[in-house]
Amino acid sequence: MKFVPCSFRKPKPTPPLGFGRYFTDYMFTMRYREGEGWLEPSIEPNVPVSFDLATSIFHYAQGVFEGMKAFRQPDGGLAVFRPDENWKRMNNSADRLCIPRFDEGVAEEGLEELLRLEREWVPEGKGTALYIRPAIIATRPALGVHASSEYLFFIILSPVGNYFGHGAEPTKLLVEENFCRAFPGGTGEAKCLGNYAVSLKAGELAARQGFDQVLWLDAAERKYVEEVGSMNIFFVIGGEVVTPALVGSILPGITRKSCLSILRERGYRVSERRISIDEVAEAAESGALEEAFGTGTAAVVAPVGLIRYRGHDYVVRDGKAGKITQMLYDTVTGIQNGLLPDPHGWRRRVL
Ligand SMILES: *Cc1c(COP(=O)(O)O)cnc(C)c1O
């Protein structure tokens, strides 16, 4: 791995950090060229990079990304939460976008070296972390519509605070019936750039009405719940913990997967199945909807306090976090922060 030292030191930001506003001094990069494959990676100063405006990523969005976090440990060390899962998913996303697969060991080694170099940037304090953003973008400067012959893989780091600015305040969701995020045969289960571009409009209209996120329904029937803006969704209905099954148009979240493991180990009744928005609404009306929460790396486990569907506001638990929501939040963050045992080996120590 090449190393290009920085001639600068950016000032460390002071809280509140927000999400993804500050970036560290160094980045990891690795280029791909057809015929040569992935070339020698390097760690170099994180400075603006220039591209020809014909570069294909700007036109056809052939790109994928990931999101994970590194956490300060009680002994001053550093651990990343399940990075192997992110690399595996990133390669799956790459496959879907015709991007050549990369060596997951090389990515992990690069990440760990970058983190050791940037360890001073890991914030301290509850709810904070060093957010890790790997991405691959198509870099061939040509307008022909086909897979690129050149790519740039990079990792940048950003110290972050709590994802939703207002702390543990429950999330307000607006059920979206006009727009869709993903459809059968589309790219819903890939973490690709276009998925977010497509979802911005609905998100903006929902925000204007005072909602935090959109609750997406399936594209074919507009009947089954899929997920939330950047989170997977769970409901607790009459003692059963339900999350939509991964049908191809839903992003297979690693927080989702971790929560399912924790719930099953603790003996909860858990189902991954189709769940219609009518079932959720009826459960809310009858009082059977005990809890609702979203899961994702950025927010970890976020309670849902209100769901608006066809003009009706369904309030969940008077807008307070439920017991299962709180248990999952405490367990996942406890493992991440090194405050709880790690029976599954989810913490990857880098320091
Ligand atoms: C990344 C993402 C999630 C959450 O996945 P995690 O691995 O838990 O962070 C959920 N939905 C969408 C659309 C995403 O992009």
Short mmCIF file of C-alpha atoms and ligand atoms in Angstrom, two decimals:
data_model
loop_
_atom_site.label_atom_id
_atom_site.label_comp_id
_atom_site.label_asym_id
_atom_site.label_seq_id
_atom_site.Cartn_x
_atom_site.Cartn_y
_atom_site.Cartn_z
CA MET A 1 0.00 0.00 0.00
CA LYS A 2 1.36 3.38 -1.03
CA PHE A 3 1.38 6.20 1.50
CA VAL A 4 1.39 9.91 0.66
CA PRO A 5 1.79 12.02 3.81
CA CYS A 6 -0.38 15.09 4.48
CA SER A 7 1.19 18.53 4.64
CA PHE A 8 -1.80 19.83 6.64
CA ARG A 9 -3.79 19.04 9.76
CA LYS A 10 -7.42 20.09 9.66
CA PRO A 11 -8.75 21.49 12.95
CA LYS A 12 -10.91 18.96 14.83
CA PRO A 13 -14.58 19.99 14.81
CA THR A 14 -16.38 20.79 18.05
CA PRO A 15 -19.81 19.29 18.84
CA PRO A 16 -22.52 19.23 17.68
CA LEU A 17 -20.98 17.22 14.88
CA GLY A 18 -24.18 16.48 12.97
CA PHE A 19 -23.92 13.84 10.29
CA GLY A 20 -21.32 13.77 7.51
CA ARG A 21 -20.25 17.41 7.68
CA TYR A 22 -16.58 17.05 8.59
CA PHE A 23 -13.97 14.81 6.99
CA THR A 24 -10.61 13.63 8.22
CA ASP A 25 -7.17 14.39 6.74
CA TYR A 26 -6.58 11.14 4.87
CA MET A 27 -8.50 8.85 2.52
CA PHE A 28 -8.00 5.39 1.07
CA THR A 29 -8.06 5.02 -2.73
CA MET A 30 -7.71 2.17 -5.21
CA ARG A 31 -8.13 2.41 -8.97
CA TYR A 32 -9.30 -0.18 -11.48
CA ARG A 33 -8.30 -0.36 -15.13
CA GLU A 34 -9.67 -2.89 -17.59
CA GLY A 35 -7.02 -5.46 -18.41
CA GLU A 36 -5.06 -4.67 -15.27
CA GLY A 37 -7.69 -5.15 -12.56
CA TRP A 38 -7.60 -3.36 -9.21
CA LEU A 39 -4.25 -1.58 -8.85
CA GLU A 40 -2.10 -0.95 -5.80
CA PRO A 41 -4.12 0.91 -3.15
CA SER A 42 -2.91 4.01 -1.39
CA ILE A 43 -3.54 6.21 1.60
CA GLU A 44 -3.22 9.84 0.68
CA PRO A 45 -4.36 13.34 1.69
CA ASN A 46 -8.13 13.82 1.48
CA VAL A 47 -8.17 16.79 -0.90
CA PRO A 48 -10.56 17.63 -3.76
CA VAL A 49 -10.03 15.45 -6.84
CA SER A 50 -10.79 16.69 -10.36
CA PHE A 51 -12.62 14.73 -13.06
CA ASP A 52 -13.47 15.34 -16.70
CA LEU A 53 -17.16 16.29 -16.92
CA ALA A 54 -17.69 13.40 -19.32
CA THR A 55 -16.85 10.94 -16.54
CA SER A 56 -19.54 8.28 -16.57
CA ILE A 57 -20.46 8.46 -12.87
CA PHE A 58 -21.83 11.99 -13.48
CA HIS A 59 -24.11 10.78 -16.26
CA TYR A 60 -25.21 7.24 -15.53
CA ALA A 61 -24.70 6.87 -11.76
CA GLN A 62 -22.75 3.64 -12.03
CA GLY A 63 -21.64 3.66 -8.44
CA VAL A 64 -22.14 1.93 -5.11
CA PHE A 65 -21.45 2.88 -1.52
CA GLU A 66 -21.39 1.59 2.02
CA GLY A 67 -21.80 2.99 5.51
CA MET A 68 -20.30 1.67 8.72
CA LYS A 69 -18.93 3.05 11.96
CA ALA A 70 -15.83 2.85 14.17
CA PHE A 71 -16.34 3.26 17.91
CA ARG A 72 -14.08 4.35 20.74
CA GLN A 73 -13.62 1.46 23.22
CA PRO A 74 -13.40 1.76 27.03
CA ASP A 75 -9.66 0.96 26.93
CA GLY A 76 -9.07 3.79 24.44
CA GLY A 77 -8.93 1.36 21.49
CA LEU A 78 -11.07 1.36 18.38
CA ALA A 79 -13.53 -1.17 16.94
CA VAL A 80 -15.56 -1.35 13.72
CA PHE A 81 -19.00 -3.01 13.75
CA ARG A 82 -19.21 -6.03 11.39
CA PRO A 83 -17.11 -4.63 8.51
CA ASP A 84 -16.96 -8.07 6.83
CA GLU A 85 -20.72 -7.81 6.24
CA ASN A 86 -20.32 -4.41 4.59
CA TRP A 87 -17.58 -5.59 2.24
CA LYS A 88 -19.67 -8.61 1.25
CA ARG A 89 -22.71 -6.43 0.58
CA MET A 90 -20.59 -3.90 -1.33
CA ASN A 91 -19.39 -6.63 -3.66
CA ASN A 92 -23.00 -7.78 -4.16
CA SER A 93 -24.00 -4.20 -4.97
CA ALA A 94 -21.02 -3.91 -7.33
CA ASP A 95 -22.12 -7.07 -9.17
CA ARG A 96 -25.60 -5.62 -9.69
CA LEU A 97 -24.09 -2.42 -11.18
CA CYS A 98 -21.56 -4.26 -13.44
CA ILE A 99 -18.68 -2.99 -11.32
CA PRO A 100 -15.78 -5.46 -10.98
CA ARG A 101 -15.55 -7.20 -7.61
CA PHE A 102 -12.73 -6.19 -5.29
CA ASP A 103 -10.69 -8.16 -2.76
CA GLU A 104 -12.46 -7.77 0.59
CA GLY A 105 -9.23 -8.42 2.49
CA VAL A 106 -7.50 -5.53 0.71
CA ALA A 107 -10.41 -3.19 1.52
CA GLU A 108 -10.38 -4.26 5.18
CA GLU A 109 -6.63 -3.85 5.46
CA GLY A 110 -6.84 -0.39 3.87
CA LEU A 111 -9.66 0.63 6.21
CA GLU A 112 -7.78 -0.53 9.29
CA GLU A 113 -4.62 1.30 8.29
CA LEU A 114 -6.61 4.46 7.58
CA LEU A 115 -8.37 4.21 10.96
CA ARG A 116 -5.13 3.73 12.87
CA LEU A 117 -3.74 6.82 11.15
CA GLU A 118 -6.87 8.87 11.91
CA ARG A 119 -7.58 7.55 15.42
CA GLU A 120 -7.53 11.05 16.93
CA TRP A 121 -10.60 11.86 14.85
CA VAL A 122 -12.80 9.30 16.60
CA PRO A 123 -15.09 11.45 18.75
CA GLU A 124 -15.77 10.65 22.40
CA GLY A 125 -19.18 10.74 23.96
CA LYS A 126 -22.49 8.94 23.82
CA GLY A 127 -23.98 8.46 20.38
CA THR A 128 -20.83 9.56 18.56
CA ALA A 129 -18.67 7.55 16.16
CA LEU A 130 -16.33 7.85 13.23
CA TYR A 131 -18.54 7.21 10.20
CA ILE A 132 -16.88 5.24 7.39
CA ARG A 133 -17.97 5.89 3.82
CA PRO A 134 -16.54 3.55 1.19
CA ALA A 135 -17.71 4.01 -2.40
CA ILE A 136 -16.86 2.91 -5.93
CA ILE A 137 -17.50 5.25 -8.85
CA ALA A 138 -17.18 4.74 -12.61
CA THR A 139 -14.41 7.07 -13.80
CA ARG A 140 -14.11 6.52 -17.54
CA PRO A 141 -14.56 9.85 -19.36
CA ALA A 142 -16.95 8.63 -22.08
CA LEU A 143 -20.68 8.98 -22.78
CA GLY A 144 -21.40 5.57 -24.30
CA VAL A 145 -24.03 3.77 -22.26
CA HIS A 146 -22.21 0.70 -21.02
CA ALA A 147 -20.22 -0.38 -18.00
CA SER A 148 -17.12 1.74 -17.42
CA SER A 149 -13.61 0.39 -17.96
CA GLU A 150 -12.18 2.44 -15.07
CA TYR A 151 -13.23 2.82 -11.45
CA LEU A 152 -12.18 4.55 -8.29
CA PHE A 153 -12.71 2.85 -4.93
CA PHE A 154 -12.33 5.22 -2.01
CA ILE A 155 -12.94 5.41 1.72
CA ILE A 156 -13.46 8.71 3.53
CA LEU A 157 -14.08 9.18 7.26
CA SER A 158 -16.38 11.58 9.09
CA PRO A 159 -16.79 12.14 12.84
CA VAL A 160 -20.53 12.09 13.58
CA GLY A 161 -22.93 12.78 16.43
CA ASN A 162 -26.49 11.60 16.71
CA TYR A 163 -28.09 11.02 13.28
CA PHE A 164 -31.39 12.71 13.97
CA GLY A 165 -30.52 16.11 15.38
CA HIS A 166 -33.20 15.87 18.06
CA GLY A 167 -31.78 12.94 20.05
CA ALA A 168 -34.11 10.11 21.01
CA GLU A 169 -37.22 11.94 19.78
CA PRO A 170 -39.38 9.33 17.96
CA THR A 171 -39.45 9.46 14.19
CA LYS A 172 -42.53 10.61 12.27
CA LEU A 173 -43.23 8.65 9.11
CA LEU A 174 -45.39 9.50 6.13
CA VAL A 175 -46.62 6.50 4.11
CA GLU A 176 -45.79 7.25 0.48
CA GLU A 177 -48.40 6.17 -2.05
CA ASN A 178 -47.32 8.02 -5.19
CA PHE A 179 -43.58 7.61 -5.52
CA CYS A 180 -41.58 4.39 -5.09
CA ARG A 181 -37.98 3.81 -4.17
CA ALA A 182 -37.50 0.39 -5.72
CA PHE A 183 -39.38 -2.22 -7.74
CA PRO A 184 -39.12 -5.95 -8.51
CA GLY A 185 -36.05 -6.54 -10.66
CA GLY A 186 -34.65 -3.09 -9.86
CA THR A 187 -31.74 -2.09 -7.65
CA GLY A 188 -33.52 -1.88 -4.29
CA GLU A 189 -31.30 -4.44 -2.62
CA ALA A 190 -28.08 -2.86 -3.91
CA LYS A 191 -26.57 0.09 -2.05
CA CYS A 192 -26.26 2.17 -5.19
CA LEU A 193 -26.24 5.91 -5.72
CA GLY A 194 -29.41 6.03 -7.80
CA ASN A 195 -31.61 4.62 -5.05
CA TYR A 196 -31.17 7.79 -3.04
CA ALA A 197 -31.52 10.17 -5.99
CA VAL A 198 -34.89 8.54 -6.74
CA SER A 199 -36.11 8.94 -3.16
CA LEU A 200 -35.27 12.62 -2.61
CA LYS A 201 -38.50 14.06 -4.00
CA ALA A 202 -40.79 12.09 -1.71
CA GLY A 203 -38.49 12.82 1.23
CA GLU A 204 -38.61 16.53 0.56
CA LEU A 205 -42.39 16.65 0.24
CA ALA A 206 -42.71 14.67 3.48
CA ALA A 207 -40.27 17.00 5.28
CA ARG A 208 -42.33 19.99 4.19
CA GLN A 209 -45.29 18.47 6.03
CA GLY A 210 -43.19 17.95 9.16
CA PHE A 211 -42.24 14.28 8.71
CA ASP A 212 -38.76 12.87 9.27
CA GLN A 213 -38.89 10.10 6.67
CA VAL A 214 -41.05 8.34 4.13
CA LEU A 215 -42.39 4.82 4.71
CA TRP A 216 -42.11 3.07 1.35
CA LEU A 217 -44.64 0.59 0.03
CA ASP A 218 -44.00 -2.08 -2.61
CA ALA A 219 -44.09 -0.75 -6.17
CA ALA A 220 -46.32 -3.42 -7.70
CA GLU A 221 -49.33 -3.20 -5.38
CA ARG A 222 -48.62 -0.22 -3.07
CA LYS A 223 -49.82 -2.48 -0.34
CA TYR A 224 -46.87 -4.02 1.50
CA VAL A 225 -44.46 -2.14 3.72
CA GLU A 226 -40.88 -2.15 2.47
CA GLU A 227 -38.62 0.20 4.44
CA VAL A 228 -37.95 3.74 5.61
CA GLY A 229 -35.72 6.35 3.91
CA SER A 230 -32.37 5.01 5.12
CA MET A 231 -33.57 2.34 7.56
CA ASN A 232 -35.25 -1.04 7.67
CA ILE A 233 -38.53 -1.15 9.56
CA PHE A 234 -39.83 -3.36 12.38
CA PHE A 235 -43.24 -3.59 14.05
CA VAL A 236 -44.23 -5.32 17.27
CA ILE A 237 -47.82 -6.53 16.85
CA GLY A 238 -49.49 -8.59 19.56
CA GLY A 239 -46.17 -9.94 20.83
CA GLU A 240 -44.79 -10.79 17.37
CA VAL A 241 -41.80 -8.84 16.06
CA VAL A 242 -42.32 -8.40 12.31
CA THR A 243 -40.02 -7.01 9.64
CA PRO A 244 -40.60 -7.18 5.89
CA ALA A 245 -38.92 -10.18 4.23
CA LEU A 246 -36.03 -9.37 1.87
CA VAL A 247 -37.88 -9.65 -1.43
CA GLY A 248 -35.31 -7.97 -3.68
CA SER A 249 -36.52 -4.39 -3.44
CA ILE A 250 -35.44 -3.98 0.18
CA LEU A 251 -31.91 -3.14 1.31
CA PRO A 252 -30.53 -6.01 3.43
CA GLY A 253 -29.45 -3.95 6.43
CA ILE A 254 -26.71 -5.18 8.72
CA THR A 255 -28.37 -3.51 11.70
CA ARG A 256 -31.57 -5.35 10.70
CA LYS A 257 -29.70 -8.65 10.59
CA SER A 258 -28.03 -7.96 13.96
CA CYS A 259 -31.36 -7.08 15.59
CA LEU A 260 -32.96 -10.27 14.23
CA SER A 261 -30.12 -12.35 15.76
CA ILE A 262 -30.49 -10.64 19.14
CA LEU A 263 -34.28 -11.04 19.14
CA ARG A 264 -34.14 -14.74 18.20
CA GLU A 265 -31.48 -15.50 20.80
CA ARG A 266 -33.62 -13.89 23.47
CA GLY A 267 -36.61 -15.99 22.52
CA TYR A 268 -38.83 -13.35 20.94
CA ARG A 269 -41.35 -14.45 18.35
CA VAL A 270 -39.83 -13.02 15.16
CA SER A 271 -41.13 -13.11 11.57
CA GLU A 272 -39.63 -11.93 8.33
CA ARG A 273 -42.71 -11.81 6.17
CA ARG A 274 -44.86 -9.61 4.00
CA ILE A 275 -46.75 -7.08 6.08
CA SER A 276 -49.38 -4.83 4.55
CA ILE A 277 -49.85 -1.22 5.56
CA ASP A 278 -53.49 -2.10 6.31
CA GLU A 279 -52.33 -4.68 8.86
CA VAL A 280 -50.19 -1.99 10.52
CA ALA A 281 -53.05 0.52 10.50
CA GLU A 282 -55.53 -2.01 11.90
CA ALA A 283 -53.08 -3.03 14.61
CA ALA A 284 -52.59 0.62 15.52
CA GLU A 285 -56.36 1.11 15.71
CA SER A 286 -57.01 -1.96 17.84
CA GLY A 287 -54.10 -1.24 20.17
CA ALA A 288 -52.16 -4.34 19.04
CA LEU A 289 -49.33 -2.24 17.57
CA GLU A 290 -47.01 -2.23 20.55
CA GLU A 291 -43.88 -0.76 19.00
CA ALA A 292 -42.41 0.37 15.69
CA PHE A 293 -38.78 1.18 14.99
CA GLY A 294 -36.27 1.67 12.21
CA THR A 295 -32.78 0.16 12.04
CA GLY A 296 -29.69 1.40 10.22
CA THR A 297 -26.02 2.19 10.80
CA ALA A 298 -26.58 5.94 10.97
CA ALA A 299 -29.43 5.97 13.53
CA VAL A 300 -28.82 2.43 14.97
CA VAL A 301 -32.35 1.78 16.34
CA ALA A 302 -34.82 4.65 16.05
CA PRO A 303 -38.29 4.55 17.63
CA VAL A 304 -41.21 5.45 15.37
CA GLY A 305 -43.74 7.64 17.16
CA LEU A 306 -46.23 8.39 14.41
CA ILE A 307 -47.27 7.00 11.03
CA ARG A 308 -49.56 8.99 8.72
CA TYR A 309 -51.44 6.92 6.17
CA ARG A 310 -54.21 8.31 3.96
CA GLY A 311 -54.67 11.32 6.21
CA HIS A 312 -54.92 9.29 9.45
CA ASP A 313 -52.28 9.73 12.12
CA TYR A 314 -51.46 6.49 13.88
CA VAL A 315 -49.62 7.25 17.11
CA VAL A 316 -47.36 4.48 18.40
CA ARG A 317 -47.02 4.19 22.20
CA ASP A 318 -47.89 7.86 22.77
CA GLY A 319 -44.75 8.63 20.81
CA LYS A 320 -42.39 6.96 23.29
CA ALA A 321 -39.76 4.25 22.68
CA GLY A 322 -41.00 0.76 23.57
CA LYS A 323 -39.26 -1.94 25.60
CA ILE A 324 -38.01 -4.00 22.66
CA THR A 325 -36.85 -0.87 20.81
CA GLN A 326 -34.92 0.24 23.88
CA MET A 327 -33.47 -3.25 24.50
CA LEU A 328 -32.19 -3.45 20.92
CA TYR A 329 -30.74 0.05 21.03
CA ASP A 330 -28.99 -0.67 24.33
CA THR A 331 -27.70 -4.07 23.16
CA VAL A 332 -26.41 -2.97 19.75
CA THR A 333 -24.80 0.24 21.03
CA GLY A 334 -23.45 -1.64 24.09
CA ILE A 335 -21.70 -4.14 21.82
CA GLN A 336 -20.48 -1.35 19.53
CA ASN A 337 -19.09 0.73 22.38
CA GLY A 338 -17.42 -2.24 24.07
CA LEU A 339 -19.66 -2.01 27.15
CA LEU A 340 -21.26 -5.43 26.63
CA PRO A 341 -19.74 -8.83 25.81
CA ASP A 342 -19.47 -9.62 22.11
CA PRO A 343 -20.55 -13.28 21.79
CA HIS A 344 -20.93 -13.11 17.99
CA GLY A 345 -17.58 -11.49 17.28
CA TRP A 346 -19.23 -8.42 15.76
CA ARG A 347 -16.55 -6.01 17.02
CA ARG A 348 -13.51 -5.84 14.78
CA ARG A 349 -10.71 -4.31 16.83
CA VAL A 350 -8.34 -2.16 14.81
CA LEU A 351 -6.48 -0.72 17.79
C1 LIG B 1 -27.91 1.39 4.19
C2 LIG B 1 -29.39 1.30 4.16
C3 LIG B 1 -30.13 0.70 5.19
C4 LIG B 1 -29.53 0.21 6.47
O1 LIG B 1 -28.51 -0.72 6.36
P1 LIG B 1 -27.46 -0.92 7.54
O2 LIG B 1 -26.51 -1.94 7.03
O3 LIG B 1 -28.22 -1.37 8.73
O4 LIG B 1 -26.82 0.41 7.77
C5 LIG B 1 -31.51 0.58 5.02
N1 LIG B 1 -32.11 1.06 3.92
C6 LIG B 1 -31.44 1.66 2.92
C7 LIG B 1 -32.18 2.15 1.73
C8 LIG B 1 -30.06 1.80 3.01
O5 LIG B 1 -29.40 2.42 2.02
#
